[in-house]
C-alpha cells in the first residue's frame, strides 16, 4: 500500500467518523435507542416505516448536550416546532429545574457546526428554527416542553430539554394546568410500575404536536392545534406491558381540568388518516385497548384524576379530543412553572 493510498483511506475513515457523530442526522435509526425496541412512531404524511417522507422539511435531531445524546426530536424546519420528541424515562435522580437559558441547534443552520446544542448568537440570523425572541412578550403562549424537564434523569439531561427545538407555543393555562397534571401523573405511574427485570426504571415516551393550518407566533413559529403523548413500559412486578395515551387542544383550560386517559387504539384513531395509520409504538407488545387508570396513585401530589373519571370507554368519537374532566376542588393544582 502506497503512502498516498494510506492517507486517502485515513481521510475517508475520519470523514465517516465525523458524519456519524453529527447531531442533525439523516436517519432516525442513528438514535433509535430512545424508541421502544428501536421502532419510531408512524405519522401520516410525515413518517412511515421508519422513513421520513420529506427530508427537506423534517430533520431528525439526536439532541446532544455536552457531547452526550440525551433524546431524539423530529423537527419541522418549516413550521419551526418539533413533530415529536422521544425519550427513555429512567427515573429522576436529581430534582429541580435548571437555570433558564434557552438553546438552539447549530447544525440546523450550518451542517458542519458544533454537534452540541448551544446558546443563541444574537449576531446571527436563524432561518430554520425558532429563537428565544420569537416567544418573548407574547402574553398568551408559554414555551411548552415536549420532553418535560421533570421527566429527565439528572441535571444535565434536564438542562438538555431547554432547547427551542423541544418547545412549542402552548397556551399558558393549558401548559401549567391539565397538560402539566398529566405529565406529573404519568411520571408517578412510571416511578411505581415501569421497572425492568433488574429493578431499574425504564419507560418509553413519545410526545408530539400537530401543526395548525395557519396560526403562528411572531409570524414565524407555528402554534400547534393540539398536543399528544403516549407511554409504554414493561412492569416487572406484574410481568405485563402497560401503556396509556393523552391528547388535548392547545387552548386555555381551568385549574380543575384533567385530560382524559386514553388507550393507544383511541390515540391511533384520533391522529390517523384515511390512507395512512398513526401508531405510537408500532410492532411492539404495548397493549392497545387498556389504560393505566386503575394504577393511578391516589396521593394528591401525583395529580392523577379520580379513578371514576380517569378513562373513557368505547371508541373515540368526533370532537372527543376536546373533552376534559373537572377535578374536585381539593385537588386543584397550583404548582407554578417558571418560563
mmCIF file of C-alpha atoms in Angstrom:
data_model
loop_
_atom_site.group_PDB
_atom_site.id
_atom_site.type_symbol
_atom_site.label_atom_id
_atom_site.label_comp_id
_atom_site.label_asym_id
_atom_site.label_seq_id
_atom_site.Cartn_x
_atom_site.Cartn_y
_atom_site.Cartn_z
ATOM 1 C CA UNK A 1 0.000 0.000 0.000
ATOM 2 C CA UNK A 2 1.431 3.361 -1.026
ATOM 3 C CA UNK A 3 1.621 6.257 1.380
ATOM 4 C CA UNK A 4 -0.873 8.192 -0.789
ATOM 5 C CA UNK A 5 -3.366 5.333 -0.668
ATOM 6 C CA UNK A 6 -2.955 5.020 3.089
ATOM 7 C CA UNK A 7 -3.524 8.748 3.502
ATOM 8 C CA UNK A 8 -6.708 8.612 1.417
ATOM 9 C CA UNK A 9 -8.046 5.708 3.456
ATOM 10 C CA UNK A 10 -7.314 7.604 6.660
ATOM 11 C CA UNK A 11 -9.156 10.676 5.367
ATOM 12 C CA UNK A 12 -12.169 8.558 4.379
ATOM 13 C CA UNK A 13 -12.210 6.989 7.829
ATOM 14 C CA UNK A 14 -12.084 10.387 9.531
ATOM 15 C CA UNK A 15 -14.892 11.692 7.334
ATOM 16 C CA UNK A 16 -17.098 8.709 8.141
ATOM 17 C CA UNK A 17 -16.483 9.156 11.851
ATOM 18 C CA UNK A 18 -17.299 12.873 11.645
ATOM 19 C CA UNK A 19 -20.545 12.358 9.746
ATOM 20 C CA UNK A 20 -21.726 9.564 12.012
ATOM 21 C CA UNK A 21 -21.343 11.789 15.066
ATOM 22 C CA UNK A 22 -23.437 14.634 13.679
ATOM 23 C CA UNK A 23 -26.389 15.728 15.765
ATOM 24 C CA UNK A 24 -28.703 16.595 12.887
ATOM 25 C CA UNK A 25 -28.704 13.230 11.175
ATOM 26 C CA UNK A 26 -30.231 11.684 8.067
ATOM 27 C CA UNK A 27 -31.982 8.741 9.678
ATOM 28 C CA UNK A 28 -33.888 8.150 12.893
ATOM 29 C CA UNK A 29 -32.028 4.859 13.249
ATOM 30 C CA UNK A 30 -28.905 6.745 14.361
ATOM 31 C CA UNK A 31 -30.621 7.442 17.706
ATOM 32 C CA UNK A 32 -33.092 4.566 17.847
ATOM 33 C CA UNK A 33 -32.206 3.715 21.457
ATOM 34 C CA UNK A 34 -34.795 6.316 22.502
ATOM 35 C CA UNK A 35 -37.570 4.291 20.847
ATOM 36 C CA UNK A 36 -39.089 1.163 22.347
ATOM 37 C CA UNK A 37 -37.452 -1.753 20.517
ATOM 38 C CA UNK A 38 -35.775 0.802 18.274
ATOM 39 C CA UNK A 39 -39.011 1.447 16.362
ATOM 40 C CA UNK A 40 -40.141 5.046 15.649
ATOM 41 C CA UNK A 41 -43.808 6.041 15.537
ATOM 42 C CA UNK A 42 -45.780 6.127 12.294
ATOM 43 C CA UNK A 43 -47.232 9.556 11.499
ATOM 44 C CA UNK A 44 -49.429 10.174 8.438
ATOM 45 C CA UNK A 45 -47.734 12.278 5.797
ATOM 46 C CA UNK A 46 -44.528 12.550 7.812
ATOM 47 C CA UNK A 47 -43.103 9.204 8.904
ATOM 48 C CA UNK A 48 -43.799 5.723 7.559
ATOM 49 C CA UNK A 49 -41.911 2.511 8.238
ATOM 50 C CA UNK A 50 -39.132 4.496 9.882
ATOM 51 C CA UNK A 51 -38.625 6.614 6.755
ATOM 52 C CA UNK A 52 -39.056 10.381 6.729
ATOM 53 C CA UNK A 53 -41.274 11.225 3.763
ATOM 54 C CA UNK A 54 -39.954 14.774 3.257
ATOM 55 C CA UNK A 55 -36.363 15.119 4.411
ATOM 56 C CA UNK A 56 -36.219 18.731 3.262
ATOM 57 C CA UNK A 57 -38.792 19.694 5.898
ATOM 58 C CA UNK A 58 -38.380 17.198 8.723
ATOM 59 C CA UNK A 59 -34.972 16.856 10.385
ATOM 60 C CA UNK A 60 -34.112 14.195 12.962
ATOM 61 C CA UNK A 61 -32.018 15.593 15.793
ATOM 62 C CA UNK A 62 -30.035 13.441 18.199
ATOM 63 C CA UNK A 63 -30.366 16.019 20.963
ATOM 64 C CA UNK A 64 -26.818 16.331 22.258
ATOM 65 C CA UNK A 65 -25.659 18.203 25.327
ATOM 66 C CA UNK A 66 -22.022 18.219 26.449
ATOM 67 C CA UNK A 67 -21.299 15.648 23.736
ATOM 68 C CA UNK A 68 -23.844 13.205 25.142
ATOM 69 C CA UNK A 69 -27.005 12.193 23.308
ATOM 70 C CA UNK A 70 -29.992 12.794 25.577
ATOM 71 C CA UNK A 71 -33.144 12.230 23.479
ATOM 72 C CA UNK A 72 -34.412 12.399 19.914
ATOM 73 C CA UNK A 73 -36.537 15.039 18.185
ATOM 74 C CA UNK A 74 -38.040 15.077 14.710
ATOM 75 C CA UNK A 75 -38.078 18.787 13.898
ATOM 76 C CA UNK A 76 -40.160 20.644 11.323
ATOM 77 C CA UNK A 77 -37.971 23.447 9.961
ATOM 78 C CA UNK A 78 -40.867 24.994 8.007
ATOM 79 C CA UNK A 79 -43.198 25.322 10.993
ATOM 80 C CA UNK A 80 -40.287 25.645 13.425
ATOM 81 C CA UNK A 81 -41.711 23.262 16.004
ATOM 82 C CA UNK A 82 -40.990 19.616 16.827
ATOM 83 C CA UNK A 83 -43.174 16.901 15.331
ATOM 84 C CA UNK A 84 -42.298 14.814 18.387
ATOM 85 C CA UNK A 85 -39.606 14.108 20.934
ATOM 86 C CA UNK A 86 -38.878 10.542 22.060
ATOM 87 C CA UNK A 87 -37.070 9.684 25.261
ATOM 88 C CA UNK A 88 -36.365 6.886 27.702
ATOM 89 C CA UNK A 89 -37.636 7.508 31.226
ATOM 90 C CA UNK A 90 -35.035 6.392 33.788
ATOM 91 C CA UNK A 91 -36.457 7.901 36.939
ATOM 92 C CA UNK A 92 -35.443 11.206 38.462
ATOM 93 C CA UNK A 93 -32.072 11.093 40.184
ATOM 94 C CA UNK A 94 -31.855 14.858 40.734
ATOM 95 C CA UNK A 95 -34.856 17.109 41.252
ATOM 96 C CA UNK A 96 -35.436 20.731 40.394
ATOM 97 C CA UNK A 97 -35.458 22.743 37.197
ATOM 98 C CA UNK A 98 -32.126 24.032 35.899
ATOM 99 C CA UNK A 99 -31.451 27.704 35.486
ATOM 100 C CA UNK A 100 -33.087 29.162 32.444
ATOM 101 C CA UNK A 101 -31.138 29.782 29.280
ATOM 102 C CA UNK A 102 -32.683 28.608 26.065
ATOM 103 C CA UNK A 103 -30.529 26.861 23.493
ATOM 104 C CA UNK A 104 -30.704 26.298 19.748
ATOM 105 C CA UNK A 105 -29.479 23.602 17.350
ATOM 106 C CA UNK A 106 -26.490 24.996 15.375
ATOM 107 C CA UNK A 107 -26.487 22.231 12.773
ATOM 108 C CA UNK A 108 -29.942 23.200 11.518
ATOM 109 C CA UNK A 109 -28.286 26.324 10.128
ATOM 110 C CA UNK A 110 -24.807 25.049 9.232
ATOM 111 C CA UNK A 111 -24.305 21.348 8.653
ATOM 112 C CA UNK A 112 -20.736 21.261 9.951
ATOM 113 C CA UNK A 113 -21.388 23.358 13.037
ATOM 114 C CA UNK A 114 -20.832 22.056 16.545
ATOM 115 C CA UNK A 115 -22.954 18.976 17.208
ATOM 116 C CA UNK A 116 -23.966 20.067 20.717
ATOM 117 C CA UNK A 117 -26.855 22.430 21.401
ATOM 118 C CA UNK A 118 -25.713 25.894 22.370
ATOM 119 C CA UNK A 119 -26.926 29.382 23.280
ATOM 120 C CA UNK A 120 -28.198 31.611 20.506
ATOM 121 C CA UNK A 121 -25.715 34.005 18.923
ATOM 122 C CA UNK A 122 -27.538 37.345 18.860
ATOM 123 C CA UNK A 123 -25.448 38.453 15.880
ATOM 124 C CA UNK A 124 -26.746 35.640 13.679
ATOM 125 C CA UNK A 125 -29.995 35.061 11.816
ATOM 126 C CA UNK A 126 -31.666 31.685 12.273
ATOM 127 C CA UNK A 127 -33.807 30.660 9.326
ATOM 128 C CA UNK A 128 -34.634 27.048 10.178
ATOM 129 C CA UNK A 129 -35.681 27.154 13.836
ATOM 130 C CA UNK A 130 -37.321 29.259 16.495
ATOM 131 C CA UNK A 131 -35.263 31.541 18.713
ATOM 132 C CA UNK A 132 -35.920 32.974 22.159
ATOM 133 C CA UNK A 133 -37.137 36.344 20.863
ATOM 134 C CA UNK A 134 -39.957 34.609 18.966
ATOM 135 C CA UNK A 135 -41.598 33.751 22.295
ATOM 136 C CA UNK A 136 -40.930 36.889 24.308
ATOM 137 C CA UNK A 137 -43.684 39.265 25.461
ATOM 138 C CA UNK A 138 -46.496 37.493 23.575
ATOM 139 C CA UNK A 139 -48.792 37.431 26.610
ATOM 140 C CA UNK A 140 -50.547 34.189 25.631
ATOM 141 C CA UNK A 141 -48.185 31.288 24.989
ATOM 142 C CA UNK A 142 -45.616 29.562 27.173
ATOM 143 C CA UNK A 143 -42.545 27.829 25.892
ATOM 144 C CA UNK A 144 -44.141 24.400 26.217
ATOM 145 C CA UNK A 145 -41.760 21.479 26.661
ATOM 146 C CA UNK A 146 -42.351 18.364 24.583
ATOM 147 C CA UNK A 147 -39.862 16.311 26.621
ATOM 148 C CA UNK A 148 -40.533 17.832 30.078
ATOM 149 C CA UNK A 149 -37.558 18.528 32.319
ATOM 150 C CA UNK A 150 -39.430 16.867 35.197
ATOM 151 C CA UNK A 151 -39.123 13.533 33.351
ATOM 152 C CA UNK A 152 -35.356 13.887 32.885
ATOM 153 C CA UNK A 153 -32.891 11.796 34.892
ATOM 154 C CA UNK A 154 -30.257 14.254 36.124
ATOM 155 C CA UNK A 155 -29.231 17.905 35.887
ATOM 156 C CA UNK A 156 -27.552 17.537 32.508
ATOM 157 C CA UNK A 157 -30.500 15.727 30.951
ATOM 158 C CA UNK A 158 -32.868 18.314 32.454
ATOM 159 C CA UNK A 159 -30.745 21.108 31.009
ATOM 160 C CA UNK A 160 -30.833 19.457 27.587
ATOM 161 C CA UNK A 161 -34.633 19.782 27.443
ATOM 162 C CA UNK A 162 -34.242 23.573 27.336
ATOM 163 C CA UNK A 163 -33.572 23.651 23.629
ATOM 164 C CA UNK A 164 -36.072 25.524 21.472
ATOM 165 C CA UNK A 165 -36.194 22.516 19.147
ATOM 166 C CA UNK A 166 -38.014 20.755 22.029
ATOM 167 C CA UNK A 167 -40.507 23.600 22.512
ATOM 168 C CA UNK A 168 -43.862 24.685 21.056
ATOM 169 C CA UNK A 169 -46.046 27.734 21.714
ATOM 170 C CA UNK A 170 -48.502 26.331 24.264
ATOM 171 C CA UNK A 171 -51.469 28.135 25.813
ATOM 172 C CA UNK A 172 -50.268 29.156 29.257
ATOM 173 C CA UNK A 173 -53.100 27.745 31.381
ATOM 174 C CA UNK A 174 -53.102 24.507 29.350
ATOM 175 C CA UNK A 175 -49.351 24.119 29.837
ATOM 176 C CA UNK A 176 -49.490 24.824 33.574
ATOM 177 C CA UNK A 177 -52.849 23.087 34.012
ATOM 178 C CA UNK A 178 -54.205 19.846 32.587
ATOM 179 C CA UNK A 179 -51.114 19.094 30.487
ATOM 180 C CA UNK A 180 -48.747 19.511 33.422
ATOM 181 C CA UNK A 181 -51.013 17.424 35.654
ATOM 182 C CA UNK A 182 -50.896 14.666 33.042
ATOM 183 C CA UNK A 183 -47.081 14.792 32.963
ATOM 184 C CA UNK A 184 -46.953 14.590 36.765
ATOM 185 C CA UNK A 185 -49.425 11.706 36.946
ATOM 186 C CA UNK A 186 -47.681 9.625 34.279
ATOM 187 C CA UNK A 187 -44.347 10.214 35.987
ATOM 188 C CA UNK A 188 -45.825 8.797 39.213
ATOM 189 C CA UNK A 189 -47.081 5.733 37.328
ATOM 190 C CA UNK A 190 -43.709 5.161 35.670
ATOM 191 C CA UNK A 191 -41.904 5.599 39.004
ATOM 192 C CA UNK A 192 -44.058 2.896 40.579
ATOM 193 C CA UNK A 193 -44.517 0.422 37.761
ATOM 194 C CA UNK A 194 -42.004 0.879 34.922
ATOM 195 C CA UNK A 195 -39.140 -1.317 36.082
ATOM 196 C CA UNK A 196 -37.177 -3.900 34.148
ATOM 197 C CA UNK A 197 -36.140 -7.319 35.424
ATOM 198 C CA UNK A 198 -33.136 -5.734 37.163
ATOM 199 C CA UNK A 199 -35.305 -3.295 39.064
ATOM 200 C CA UNK A 200 -34.235 -0.254 37.046
ATOM 201 C CA UNK A 201 -36.693 2.385 35.887
ATOM 202 C CA UNK A 202 -37.351 2.076 32.169
ATOM 203 C CA UNK A 203 -40.258 3.611 30.297
ATOM 204 C CA UNK A 204 -40.567 4.891 26.742
ATOM 205 C CA UNK A 205 -42.408 8.101 25.936
ATOM 206 C CA UNK A 206 -43.272 9.758 22.635
ATOM 207 C CA UNK A 207 -44.834 13.225 22.787
ATOM 208 C CA UNK A 208 -45.696 15.431 19.848
ATOM 209 C CA UNK A 209 -47.604 18.355 18.405
ATOM 210 C CA UNK A 210 -49.915 18.714 15.432
ATOM 211 C CA UNK A 211 -49.184 21.825 13.410
ATOM 212 C CA UNK A 212 -52.126 24.146 12.798
ATOM 213 C CA UNK A 213 -53.068 25.281 9.310
ATOM 214 C CA UNK A 214 -52.365 28.998 9.671
ATOM 215 C CA UNK A 215 -51.835 30.057 13.317
ATOM 216 C CA UNK A 216 -48.364 31.466 14.007
ATOM 217 C CA UNK A 217 -46.437 33.209 16.744
ATOM 218 C CA UNK A 218 -44.347 36.206 15.682
ATOM 219 C CA UNK A 219 -45.382 35.476 12.072
ATOM 220 C CA UNK A 220 -42.885 32.635 12.162
ATOM 221 C CA UNK A 221 -43.484 29.816 14.650
ATOM 222 C CA UNK A 222 -46.487 27.559 14.141
ATOM 223 C CA UNK A 223 -48.920 27.396 17.056
ATOM 224 C CA UNK A 224 -49.930 23.714 17.144
ATOM 225 C CA UNK A 225 -53.603 22.883 17.240
ATOM 226 C CA UNK A 226 -53.114 20.107 19.811
ATOM 227 C CA UNK A 227 -50.534 18.102 21.701
ATOM 228 C CA UNK A 228 -50.422 14.352 22.255
ATOM 229 C CA UNK A 229 -48.410 11.935 24.360
ATOM 230 C CA UNK A 230 -48.087 8.172 24.804
ATOM 231 C CA UNK A 231 -46.010 5.978 27.079
ATOM 232 C CA UNK A 232 -45.349 2.258 27.287
ATOM 233 C CA UNK A 233 -43.215 0.084 29.533
ATOM 234 C CA UNK A 234 -42.735 -3.396 30.908
ATOM 235 C CA UNK A 235 -43.802 -3.789 34.513
ATOM 236 C CA UNK A 236 -41.686 -6.480 36.158
ATOM 237 C CA UNK A 237 -43.860 -6.629 39.280
ATOM 238 C CA UNK A 238 -46.936 -7.627 37.256
ATOM 239 C CA UNK A 239 -44.977 -9.200 34.364
ATOM 240 C CA UNK A 240 -47.113 -7.268 31.871
ATOM 241 C CA UNK A 241 -46.757 -4.394 29.436
ATOM 242 C CA UNK A 242 -48.686 -1.241 30.305
ATOM 243 C CA UNK A 243 -49.494 1.851 28.249
ATOM 244 C CA UNK A 244 -51.716 4.914 28.035
ATOM 245 C CA UNK A 245 -52.178 7.982 25.853
ATOM 246 C CA UNK A 246 -53.396 11.562 26.194
ATOM 247 C CA UNK A 247 -54.129 14.480 23.915
ATOM 248 C CA UNK A 248 -55.657 17.910 24.195
ATOM 249 C CA UNK A 249 -56.380 21.000 22.147
ATOM 250 C CA UNK A 250 -53.908 23.835 22.577
ATOM 251 C CA UNK A 251 -56.393 26.214 24.187
ATOM 252 C CA UNK A 252 -56.720 27.687 27.702
ATOM 253 C CA UNK A 253 -58.265 25.495 30.394
ATOM 254 C CA UNK A 254 -59.204 25.902 34.041
ATOM 255 C CA UNK A 255 -57.219 24.947 37.168
ATOM 256 C CA UNK A 256 -59.554 21.995 37.833
ATOM 257 C CA UNK A 257 -59.373 20.301 34.426
ATOM 258 C CA UNK A 258 -57.830 16.927 33.650
ATOM 259 C CA UNK A 259 -57.093 15.312 30.320
ATOM 260 C CA UNK A 260 -58.945 12.000 29.884
ATOM 261 C CA UNK A 261 -56.776 8.903 29.908
ATOM 262 C CA UNK A 262 -56.987 7.149 26.552
ATOM 263 C CA UNK A 263 -55.912 3.857 25.068
ATOM 264 C CA UNK A 264 -53.284 3.681 22.345
ATOM 265 C CA UNK A 265 -56.002 2.489 19.967
ATOM 266 C CA UNK A 266 -58.015 5.645 20.643
ATOM 267 C CA UNK A 267 -54.943 7.792 20.014
ATOM 268 C CA UNK A 268 -54.296 5.930 16.760
ATOM 269 C CA UNK A 269 -57.879 6.533 15.627
ATOM 270 C CA UNK A 270 -57.733 10.192 16.599
ATOM 271 C CA UNK A 271 -54.485 11.004 14.786
ATOM 272 C CA UNK A 272 -54.715 8.565 11.884
ATOM 273 C CA UNK A 273 -55.666 9.435 8.324
ATOM 274 C CA UNK A 274 -57.792 7.559 5.824
ATOM 275 C CA UNK A 275 -54.832 6.457 3.748
ATOM 276 C CA UNK A 276 -52.197 6.211 6.491
ATOM 277 C CA UNK A 277 -52.157 4.938 10.050
ATOM 278 C CA UNK A 278 -50.826 6.634 13.133
ATOM 279 C CA UNK A 279 -49.033 4.318 15.564
ATOM 280 C CA UNK A 280 -47.123 5.363 18.667
ATOM 281 C CA UNK A 281 -45.218 2.112 19.238
ATOM 282 C CA UNK A 282 -45.646 0.025 16.055
ATOM 283 C CA UNK A 283 -44.802 -3.659 16.172
ATOM 284 C CA UNK A 284 -44.293 -3.781 19.939
ATOM 285 C CA UNK A 285 -46.109 -5.568 22.772
ATOM 286 C CA UNK A 286 -47.719 -2.375 24.071
ATOM 287 C CA UNK A 287 -51.405 -3.029 24.852
ATOM 288 C CA UNK A 288 -53.721 -1.161 22.514
ATOM 289 C CA UNK A 289 -57.033 -1.374 24.364
ATOM 290 C CA UNK A 290 -56.232 -0.835 28.050
ATOM 291 C CA UNK A 291 -55.019 2.135 30.078
ATOM 292 C CA UNK A 292 -53.203 2.516 33.388
ATOM 293 C CA UNK A 293 -56.002 4.445 35.093
ATOM 294 C CA UNK A 294 -56.545 1.613 37.566
ATOM 295 C CA UNK A 295 -52.919 2.086 38.662
ATOM 296 C CA UNK A 296 -53.246 5.796 39.352
ATOM 297 C CA UNK A 297 -51.887 6.679 42.777
ATOM 298 C CA UNK A 298 -54.428 8.473 44.933
ATOM 299 C CA UNK A 299 -51.816 10.643 46.638
ATOM 300 C CA UNK A 300 -52.728 14.193 45.666
ATOM 301 C CA UNK A 301 -49.116 15.101 44.805
ATOM 302 C CA UNK A 302 -49.347 12.771 41.805
ATOM 303 C CA UNK A 303 -52.226 14.878 40.426
ATOM 304 C CA UNK A 304 -53.909 11.915 38.771
ATOM 305 C CA UNK A 305 -57.615 12.225 38.009
ATOM 306 C CA UNK A 306 -60.098 10.404 40.238
ATOM 307 C CA UNK A 307 -60.434 6.811 39.057
ATOM 308 C CA UNK A 308 -64.124 7.228 38.389
ATOM 309 C CA UNK A 309 -63.314 9.764 35.657
ATOM 310 C CA UNK A 310 -59.773 8.786 34.718
ATOM 311 C CA UNK A 311 -60.575 6.988 31.476
ATOM 312 C CA UNK A 312 -63.164 6.821 28.768
ATOM 313 C CA UNK A 313 -64.869 3.768 27.358
ATOM 314 C CA UNK A 314 -65.790 2.888 23.815
ATOM 315 C CA UNK A 315 -64.307 4.180 20.588
ATOM 316 C CA UNK A 316 -63.153 7.735 20.091
ATOM 317 C CA UNK A 317 -65.823 9.980 18.657
ATOM 318 C CA UNK A 318 -65.670 13.128 16.604
ATOM 319 C CA UNK A 319 -64.624 16.053 18.746
ATOM 320 C CA UNK A 320 -63.727 13.840 21.685
ATOM 321 C CA UNK A 321 -60.237 15.303 21.842
ATOM 322 C CA UNK A 322 -61.683 18.455 23.333
ATOM 323 C CA UNK A 323 -63.188 16.656 26.327
ATOM 324 C CA UNK A 324 -61.644 17.273 29.722
ATOM 325 C CA UNK A 325 -62.601 16.181 33.203
ATOM 326 C CA UNK A 326 -63.075 18.591 36.063
ATOM 327 C CA UNK A 327 -61.328 17.593 39.293
ATOM 328 C CA UNK A 328 -62.608 18.126 42.806
ATOM 329 C CA UNK A 329 -61.528 21.465 44.238
ATOM 330 C CA UNK A 330 -59.343 19.796 46.869
ATOM 331 C CA UNK A 331 -57.162 18.520 44.056
ATOM 332 C CA UNK A 332 -56.701 21.909 42.435
ATOM 333 C CA UNK A 333 -53.163 22.176 41.216
ATOM 334 C CA UNK A 334 -51.334 25.403 41.965
ATOM 335 C CA UNK A 335 -47.729 24.463 41.239
ATOM 336 C CA UNK A 336 -46.099 27.284 39.267
ATOM 337 C CA UNK A 337 -43.761 26.512 36.382
ATOM 338 C CA UNK A 338 -41.145 29.118 35.604
ATOM 339 C CA UNK A 339 -40.712 30.152 31.992
#
